[in-house]
GROMACS .gro file of C-alpha atoms in nm:
model
  171
    1MET     CA    1  -0.008   0.011   0.001
    2ALA     CA    2   0.148   0.359  -0.100
    3THR     CA    3   0.211   0.552   0.180
    4ALA     CA    4   0.357   0.912  -0.061
    5GLY     CA    5   0.110   1.195   0.008
    6ARG     CA    6  -0.044   1.023   0.373
    7ARG     CA    7  -0.047   1.243   0.680
    8VAL     CA    8  -0.039   1.110   0.998
    9LEU     CA    9  -0.175   1.298   1.292
   10MET     CA   10   0.095   1.305   1.549
   11GLY     CA   11  -0.037   1.609   1.825
   12ARG     CA   12  -0.231   1.905   1.873
   13ILE     CA   13  -0.149   2.290   1.978
   14VAL     CA   14  -0.312   2.335   2.308
   15GLY     CA   15  -0.217   2.655   2.482
   16LEU     CA   16   0.005   2.931   2.468
   17TYR     CA   17   0.323   2.965   2.723
   18GLY     CA   18   0.488   3.249   2.762
   19VAL     CA   19   0.545   3.590   2.597
   20GLN     CA   20   0.762   3.509   2.302
   21GLY     CA   21   0.544   3.263   2.094
   22TRP     CA   22   0.589   2.945   2.264
   23LEU     CA   23   0.310   2.703   2.217
   24LYS     CA   24   0.223   2.399   2.429
   25ILE     CA   25   0.141   2.067   2.249
   26GLU     CA   26   0.039   1.752   2.299
   27SER     CA   27   0.239   1.515   2.116
   28TRP     CA   28   0.108   1.143   2.041
   29SER     CA   29   0.464   0.995   1.945
   30GLU     CA   30   0.655   0.766   2.139
   31PRO     CA   31   0.849   0.894   2.283
   32ARG     CA   32   0.634   1.217   2.306
   33THR     CA   33   0.968   1.445   2.224
   34ARG     CA   34   1.006   1.248   1.935
   35ILE     CA   35   0.755   1.469   1.727
   36PHE     CA   36   1.015   1.722   1.706
   37ASP     CA   37   1.224   1.500   1.507
   38TYR     CA   38   0.941   1.468   1.225
   39GLN     CA   39   0.962   1.762   1.046
   40PRO     CA   40   0.824   1.989   0.831
   41TRP     CA   41   0.553   1.966   1.051
   42GLN     CA   42   0.204   2.001   0.819
   43LEU     CA   43  -0.026   2.243   1.039
   44SER     CA   44  -0.446   2.260   0.999
   45VAL     CA   45  -0.554   2.604   0.952
   46ALA     CA   46  -0.890   2.535   0.780
   47PRO     CA   47  -1.069   2.232   0.674
   48GLY     CA   48  -0.865   2.052   0.373
   49GLU     CA   49  -0.615   2.370   0.412
   50MET     CA   50  -0.264   2.299   0.545
   51VAL     CA   51   0.068   2.504   0.622
   52GLU     CA   52   0.381   2.314   0.601
   53MET     CA   53   0.670   2.405   0.851
   54SER     CA   54   1.003   2.323   0.936
   55GLY     CA   55   1.248   2.448   1.196
   56ILE     CA   56   1.058   2.433   1.489
   57LYS     CA   57   1.209   2.418   1.806
   58GLY     CA   58   1.079   2.232   2.102
   59ARG     CA   59   1.122   2.129   2.415
   60PRO     CA   60   0.974   1.943   2.758
   61GLN     CA   61   0.850   2.220   2.993
   62GLY     CA   62   0.730   2.045   3.322
   63LYS     CA   63   0.483   1.785   3.275
   64GLY     CA   64   0.435   1.875   2.891
   65LEU     CA   65   0.599   1.997   2.577
   66VAL     CA   66   0.641   2.349   2.459
   67CYS     CA   67   0.746   2.428   2.082
   68GLN     CA   68   0.819   2.801   1.866
   69LEU     CA   69   0.697   2.801   1.526
   70PRO     CA   70   0.917   3.022   1.268
   71GLN     CA   71   0.860   3.377   1.280
   72VAL     CA   72   0.608   3.329   1.554
   73ASP     CA   73   0.789   3.545   1.816
   74SER     CA   74   0.509   3.712   2.042
   75ARG     CA   75   0.190   3.582   2.193
   76GLU     CA   76  -0.016   3.778   1.982
   77LYS     CA   77   0.132   3.569   1.668
   78ALA     CA   78   0.114   3.272   1.874
   79VAL     CA   79  -0.276   3.300   1.986
   80ALA     CA   80  -0.396   3.225   1.604
   81TRP     CA   81  -0.205   2.870   1.648
   82VAL     CA   82  -0.389   2.708   1.945
   83GLY     CA   83  -0.579   2.419   1.870
   84LYS     CA   84  -0.429   2.378   1.544
   85ASP     CA   85  -0.357   1.953   1.461
   86ILE     CA   86   0.029   1.882   1.384
   87TYR     CA   87   0.045   1.659   1.094
   88VAL     CA   88   0.380   1.464   0.932
   89ALA     CA   89   0.435   1.311   0.620
   90ARG     CA   90   0.391   0.896   0.676
   91GLU     CA   91   0.710   0.871   0.478
   92SER     CA   92   0.905   1.057   0.728
   93LEU     CA   93   0.827   0.828   0.998
   94PRO     CA   94   1.064   0.528   1.059
   95PRO     CA   95   0.978   0.201   0.899
   96PRO     CA   96   0.743   0.026   1.165
   97GLY     CA   97   0.946  -0.316   1.308
   98LYS     CA   98   0.834  -0.640   1.253
   99ASP     CA   99   0.448  -0.733   1.298
  100GLU     CA  100   0.391  -0.335   1.386
  101TYR     CA  101   0.212  -0.103   1.195
  102TYR     CA  102   0.107   0.278   1.165
  103TRP     CA  103  -0.278   0.317   1.198
  104VAL     CA  104  -0.270   0.510   0.904
  105ASP     CA  105  -0.128   0.221   0.676
  106LEU     CA  106  -0.380  -0.024   0.832
  107GLU     CA  107  -0.705   0.213   0.740
  108GLY     CA  108  -0.874   0.104   0.405
  109LEU     CA  109  -0.780  -0.232   0.396
  110GLU     CA  110  -1.042  -0.455   0.333
  111VAL     CA  111  -1.107  -0.691   0.589
  112THR     CA  112  -1.232  -1.081   0.572
  113THR     CA  113  -1.252  -1.311   0.770
  114THR     CA  114  -1.034  -1.676   0.788
  115ASP     CA  115  -1.334  -1.840   0.645
  116GLY     CA  116  -1.303  -1.532   0.353
  117VAL     CA  117  -1.642  -1.381   0.436
  118VAL     CA  118  -1.541  -0.981   0.372
  119LEU     CA  119  -1.651  -0.783   0.664
  120GLY     CA  120  -1.592  -0.463   0.541
  121ARG     CA  121  -1.328  -0.214   0.533
  122VAL     CA  122  -1.092  -0.075   0.847
  123SER     CA  123  -1.233   0.302   0.875
  124HIS     CA  124  -0.985   0.345   1.203
  125LEU     CA  125  -0.872   0.228   1.504
  126PHE     CA  126  -0.854   0.333   1.855
  127ALA     CA  127  -0.692   0.298   2.166
  128THR     CA  128  -0.858   0.096   2.519
  129GLY     CA  129  -0.636   0.032   2.836
  130ALA     CA  130  -0.619  -0.328   2.728
  131ASN     CA  131  -0.563  -0.339   2.347
  132ASP     CA  132  -0.591  -0.123   1.990
  133VAL     CA  133  -0.939  -0.206   1.847
  134VAL     CA  134  -1.019  -0.213   1.455
  135VAL     CA  135  -1.308  -0.007   1.341
  136VAL     CA  136  -1.437  -0.229   1.041
  137ARG     CA  137  -1.742  -0.058   0.852
  138ASP     CA  138  -1.914  -0.203   0.534
  139ASP     CA  139  -2.263  -0.054   0.371
  140GLU     CA  140  -2.480  -0.212   0.669
  141ARG     CA  141  -2.284  -0.195   0.956
  142GLU     CA  142  -2.001  -0.113   1.229
  143ARG     CA  143  -1.772  -0.388   1.372
  144LEU     CA  144  -1.512  -0.334   1.662
  145ILE     CA  145  -1.229  -0.595   1.657
  146PRO     CA  146  -0.936  -0.608   1.905
  147PHE     CA  147  -0.654  -0.598   1.710
  148ILE     CA  148  -0.456  -0.872   1.904
  149GLN     CA  149  -0.238  -1.036   1.680
  150GLY     CA  150  -0.285  -1.409   1.644
  151ARG     CA  151  -0.566  -1.427   1.819
  152TYR     CA  152  -0.783  -1.211   1.644
  153VAL     CA  153  -0.585  -1.021   1.378
  154HIS     CA  154  -0.427  -1.332   1.182
  155SER     CA  155  -0.263  -1.127   0.901
  156VAL     CA  156  -0.189  -0.797   0.724
  157ASP     CA  157  -0.075  -0.739   0.401
  158LEU     CA  158  -0.072  -0.401   0.309
  159ASP     CA  159   0.084  -0.457  -0.064
  160GLY     CA  160  -0.253  -0.655  -0.097
  161GLY     CA  161  -0.505  -0.467   0.076
  162ARG     CA  162  -0.595  -0.705   0.299
  163MET     CA  163  -0.650  -0.808   0.656
  164VAL     CA  164  -0.769  -1.141   0.768
  165VAL     CA  165  -0.956  -1.208   1.135
  166ASP     CA  166  -1.064  -1.460   1.309
  167TRP     CA  167  -1.441  -1.312   1.406
  168ASP     CA  168  -1.780  -1.426   1.380
  169PRO     CA  169  -1.951  -1.220   1.097
  170GLU     CA  170  -2.262  -1.214   1.264
  171PHE     CA  171  -2.097  -1.059   1.604
   0.00000   0.00000   0.00000
């Protein structure tokens, strides 16, 4: 499956920090400071409209993270960026390890049972305390399947665009 042109949501700008244009951010990378390694950032400024920025400075601050965007050197300029989502190009991320996947790579895969019954396509995933969950949708229904490899998820073929699961189609 091609990753070129795909974006991965990596965080969000959540507040102001100080008077020199620094911003508080929430990062979903692991470790969370790795978000600063993935540049340029693509920031959502309006539905379907992105601004690309490189040269972002950042650091841990207390229990959170702060960053300074290029040419944002005052609190007044920084306020416009609060609430913006932070995306990076999928191809800028390191390759996943064996049996590891970026959620964005799983989205859109056709999901079939081990008996060949088509359940639909991966809409999205979400995390729970116990495990990640794959949301599979077709024209009629939505299924929530635990993303537990070996037990429920038998195979993932990114190039073939398919995931095989051990799941009752009636459930």
